Amino acid sequence: MNVVSYRPRPDDLSYTFGGRPAVESVTPGAVLELYTEDCFGGRVRGTGDLPSQVCEFPYLNPVTGPFHVEGAEPGDTLALHFVSIEPARDWAVSTTFPHFGALTSTHTTATLQPPLEEAVWMYEVDAERRTVRYRARRGDFAVEMPLDPMHGTVGVAPAAAEARMTITPDAHGGNMDTPELRAGVTVYLGVNVPGALFAIGDGHCRQGHGEVCGTAVEAAMNTVVAVELIKGVVTPWPRLEDDRHIMSTGSARPLEDAYRISQHDLVTWTASLTGLDELDAYQLVSQGGEAPVGNVCDTNYTMVAKLPKAYLGDPDVYDSAHARLRALGEEYLSR
Amino acid sequence: MNVVSYRPRPDDLSYTFGGRPAVESVTPGAVLELYTEDCFGGRVRGTGDLPSQVCEFPYLNPVTGPFHVEGAEPGDTLALHFVSIEPARDWAVSTTFPHFGALTSTHTTATLQPPLEEAVWMYEVDAERRTVRYRARRGDFAVEMPLDPMHGTVGVAPAAAEARMTITPDAHGGNMDTPELRAGVTVYLGVNVPGALFAIGDGHCRQGHGEVCGTAVEAAMNTVVAVELIKGVVTPWPRLEDDRHIMSTGSARPLEDAYRISQHDLVTWTASLTGLDELDAYQLVSQGGEAPVGNVCDTNYTMVAKLPKAYLGDPDVYDSAHARLRALGEEYLSR
Amino acid sequence: MNVVSYRPRPDDLSYTFGGRPAVESVTPGAVLELYTEDCFGGRVRGTGDLPSQVCEFPYLNPVTGPFHVEGAEPGDTLALHFVSIEPARDWAVSTTFPHFGALTSTHTTATLQPPLEEAVWMYEVDAERRTVRYRARRGDFAVEMPLDPMHGTVGVAPAAAEARMTITPDAHGGNMDTPELRAGVTVYLGVNVPGALFAIGDGHCRQGHGEVCGTAVEAAMNTVVAVELIKGVVTPWPRLEDDRHIMSTGSARPLEDAYRISQHDLVTWTASLTGLDELDAYQLVSQGGEAPVGNVCDTNYTMVAKLPKAYLGDPDVYDSAHARLRALGEEYLSR
Amino acid sequence: MNVVSYRPRPDDLSYTFGGRPAVESVTPGAVLELYTEDCFGGRVRGTGDLPSQVCEFPYLNPVTGPFHVEGAEPGDTLALHFVSIEPARDWAVSTTFPHFGALTSTHTTATLQPPLEEAVWMYEVDAERRTVRYRARRGDFAVEMPLDPMHGTVGVAPAAAEARMTITPDAHGGNMDTPELRAGVTVYLGVNVPGALFAIGDGHCRQGHGEVCGTAVEAAMNTVVAVELIKGVVTPWPRLEDDRHIMSTGSARPLEDAYRISQHDLVTWTASLTGLDELDAYQLVSQGGEAPVGNVCDTNYTMVAKLPKAYLGDPDVYDSAHARLRALGEEYLSR
């Protein structure tokens, strides 16, 4: 088994997709062990560490990478299977941030109102019991919620020679912030540049739908990813697959456009997997599909369109890449 | 037990919320047995029955009602508990409709493109096996999906002397088209006029998230509703409660505003149920909340914000109306 | 000349389009002299009169009417020519209002921020010099701006048995809040119910584009309107005509949909006036058209699409209704 | 006078803001003579040259530059005064393009409808008579419209190490497509990187409001720009100034956010120019402001907020940079 371990030093972290060279090269078939820093670069460590004071724009939402995938060319699809995502610390953190989030005015939904109070919440992470503990800042209210680790940010270098802040989700992936991106899931990303140049970051111990306050239960992660390359297959928007579902994503504003993109991709993908015409596929997705909200707070919003593979007769998806990568992941875990 | 049965004749159906007198009066504590016609008024019965030909605008999406609730006054909250929702026929129907749906231009998202083809899909409904059967129009693809009956439309007369087409969801309820509105759920609606004047319609055997093609698996329903009135409590937007969750709704355009309304209501409701301040409630909802999509095709879009009651310490919601109505429903079913 | 004068008592004012009977009947060809109250019902008369205290929801934005037009039937078009619009007082008023306006969160663009301060600005109106005088609330800054009287609200009873708050613009007209609606302009409105039931209100001494703070320089008006009926011609959205331009309107959310509706209507109207195909008309409007913003603060936003008639070869618009009504208005003024 | 002439060879053209080194360096105070190619790279020269066939993504909308401005540092403002913009040829061109424009579905407003027909319109440009001539593709309809040359695209390298396609407008400028950007206007752009790295392109002989079909009357231009640097003054979004107005811009989706950004900037700028508090400035802009639409077709939409300087007491704007640059331009033209 080709296992590659990579732990970035602070200066190795990236803040864009595109615009910088690879930190490491991997071969399709490799299993990659990664450390990812939290979205604050690990600088918010207590309720007194206000992000606007301890962090410096644009050095937010660092990603680990980019990684060069040998043989990847524009027009291919990169498959990344998340074998495991485990919190690297026994604490995690969430905050409000001035003019960021869904229930505040922002720099684009601009109003003359002052910002909401900036505040920090510290979470206890219990990896054994698989819980995180929320504590109110005022009063003694506390509650445990299930640990459900995921990565908010995964992507490749964008097309058209662009470089995009890691906080932005778009057709190249990026900060989609969907809880669907957990261990056991394979992500498919269209390759735009030689080597694909993928990167991963923004671990969440858990996240509500939409990430309404702007941040999740943010944590550094130890993550294992199995890598495969599917030659000559174009993927227009990031897609996900788990054992039971296929999923399309869309990232745009307004939110209905994110919905439209994701549903349009799921309908046309369904048609190509089943041989149905587009109208029949539209009808099937309309009645059988789910639409988990990703984020409603980032520079683009993200929606996921999700369909049970059983409704499609369990078709062959991306030449069974998910099954192969899942097996590779299990082999890795059982070493 | 005060059981009221009501089956409308065709001329009794309503096409607006507001603007017409009650068809019947009910007392708080009553159990109401209803028949609701499907959104096409029962006129689409085969693949040759194109809705634009057999239906006549504005006679679409008929509702049963309005019902006058004795003692209801503006400033009260009406609680409707769905005891059962059962398909009235062994078939159901879905269609595309010109310039209606999420993956087509519409009369407001106006483009110069011709409309998508208008088409009809007939579904077999198997109430025993709890399935519906989808068949492709072209080819022999077919698949069974779970029966999951719900009402797309429930609401009261709007405020401000308005009358609104039943197809529009807004603060008075209306055509929210959320799959969360199934049997076992209590809906809370703010009362705007004396008697509340509630009505119910648009049964779906099941519906994907967002109702992307514009219609669900549409069916006439036999529905049982238990009615209660909560005096002196204002409810700004429709809320739902099931055994494990509280839910807020929002209906607006663009879709992020529907999200904002629903999340804002859930945050402030959470604060009032727990004593948390708004910022702490915002944080809790951000990490623990779900956001099931209602519709992304109607004249307003609908989002639901959903939170497990367990995260709130199982608070007393609307003075335990849901528990009481649920018990009443069980008593009714076990007669 | 058939001149009708109508001055409403307070109880005669209307707060919806649709849902109430006519206050008066007029014959096509009539000239109607009207008094319209300001959007606050005349209750905000000084900087201490905060609208949220002196006004009562939903008794805002009163309109004068509705007027029954003899012979008007669904499928006809009502033409209203504004002969003159003159301020009825020597003062006017503007305010902020909690959670209303474009640079504040609102009930639908809901945030957790407190509202902006509610404040009142009194304007001096000099009808002779054709100016209004703005004075800052804090400091001694003052400036004169041109008087440019207009009506924010004009419309007919909606289709589909709806009744809509006068504050809402939609296909029936309503609170479009476009400065294009000044004296010398003819408005074309599609008739939805027998008698059309038109009403007019919300006079502005002037208004910036978008009415960004939510209110204009609000004033009671003495207004003269010439009325004509165009039988058998459907008008899908309100249209305007002045001596040099045709204009289409659209009212919707998000704002791009208001733009799309108005441009779509202007393109198809252009095609029908010239015989151009839609693609050629699209191109012509693309290069020659203007797009004055109406409102970006009401329950729907409004855009206007405007094209010089000269670019179309000065076609015959609505059988020359504008020219006829303009002549009638001049005759009235020169009596 | 420091006059710099620059004419790019095809390989010198840029397709991003950011991500590439300067082609030339200029000193503040310089007058720059430029040639800009049209948005199709000059490849669409007749009605048979369909852009999707003769152009290659992402080599669209080329800009001339980037230019390094000596001494420019992040936190400064670059002032570019358009001395003259003159068509370089006696023809210009406009087209539809599949899934691009406001009255079509797009890659983000995704529908299942086929695209509109791709078509090309050739315009005759008469620089002496100051007209362009539109000809319908089908039939013999033709009309002359005024020549009103402008640049759709002007910007600097973005912040946060981003590189953005030239087609995207955002805080760095880019493809704002506002007709306000004509000769006689000064543009103020916040500097994000050393040297500013500005570039200019996308000349239009004229453009309707919103560029509804997706392209204007596209033309290569000979353009003269006077350059100044304002040290230590931050400009958050591109601003414009002509002899009589100040203007703010905003670029975002949905369109109301572009409106909000531009109006918010104009209100706060007004407050800082006059000493008014923000609420008084909000009121003044609300009644005196205009809101010319830029584009409603690009990857972000653009709105302009415009206010007569007379309403502000003719304040000193950017230390009178516009007046100085205008004088420099006149000196250049009178050589």
CSV table of C-alpha atoms in Angstrom, one decimal, chain D residues 6 12-14 20-25 64-68 197:
chain,number,residue,atom,x,y,z
D,6,TYR,CA,1.1,50.8,-25.4
D,12,ASP,CA,0.2,40.2,-24.5
D,13,LEU,CA,-3.5,40.2,-23.7
D,14,SER,CA,-4.7,39.2,-20.2
D,20,ARG,CA,0.4,37.7,-14.0
D,21,PRO,CA,3.2,40.3,-14.0
D,22,ALA,CA,2.9,43.8,-15.4
D,23,VAL,CA,3.3,44.4,-19.1
D,24,GLU,CA,4.5,47.9,-18.5
D,25,SER,CA,5.2,50.4,-15.7
D,64,THR,CA,-4.8,45.4,-22.0
D,65,GLY,CA,-2.4,45.4,-19.1
D,66,PRO,CA,-1.7,44.9,-16.3
D,67,PHE,CA,0.2,48.1,-15.7
D,68,HIS,CA,2.4,48.6,-12.7
D,197,LEU,CA,-1.6,46.2,-11.7
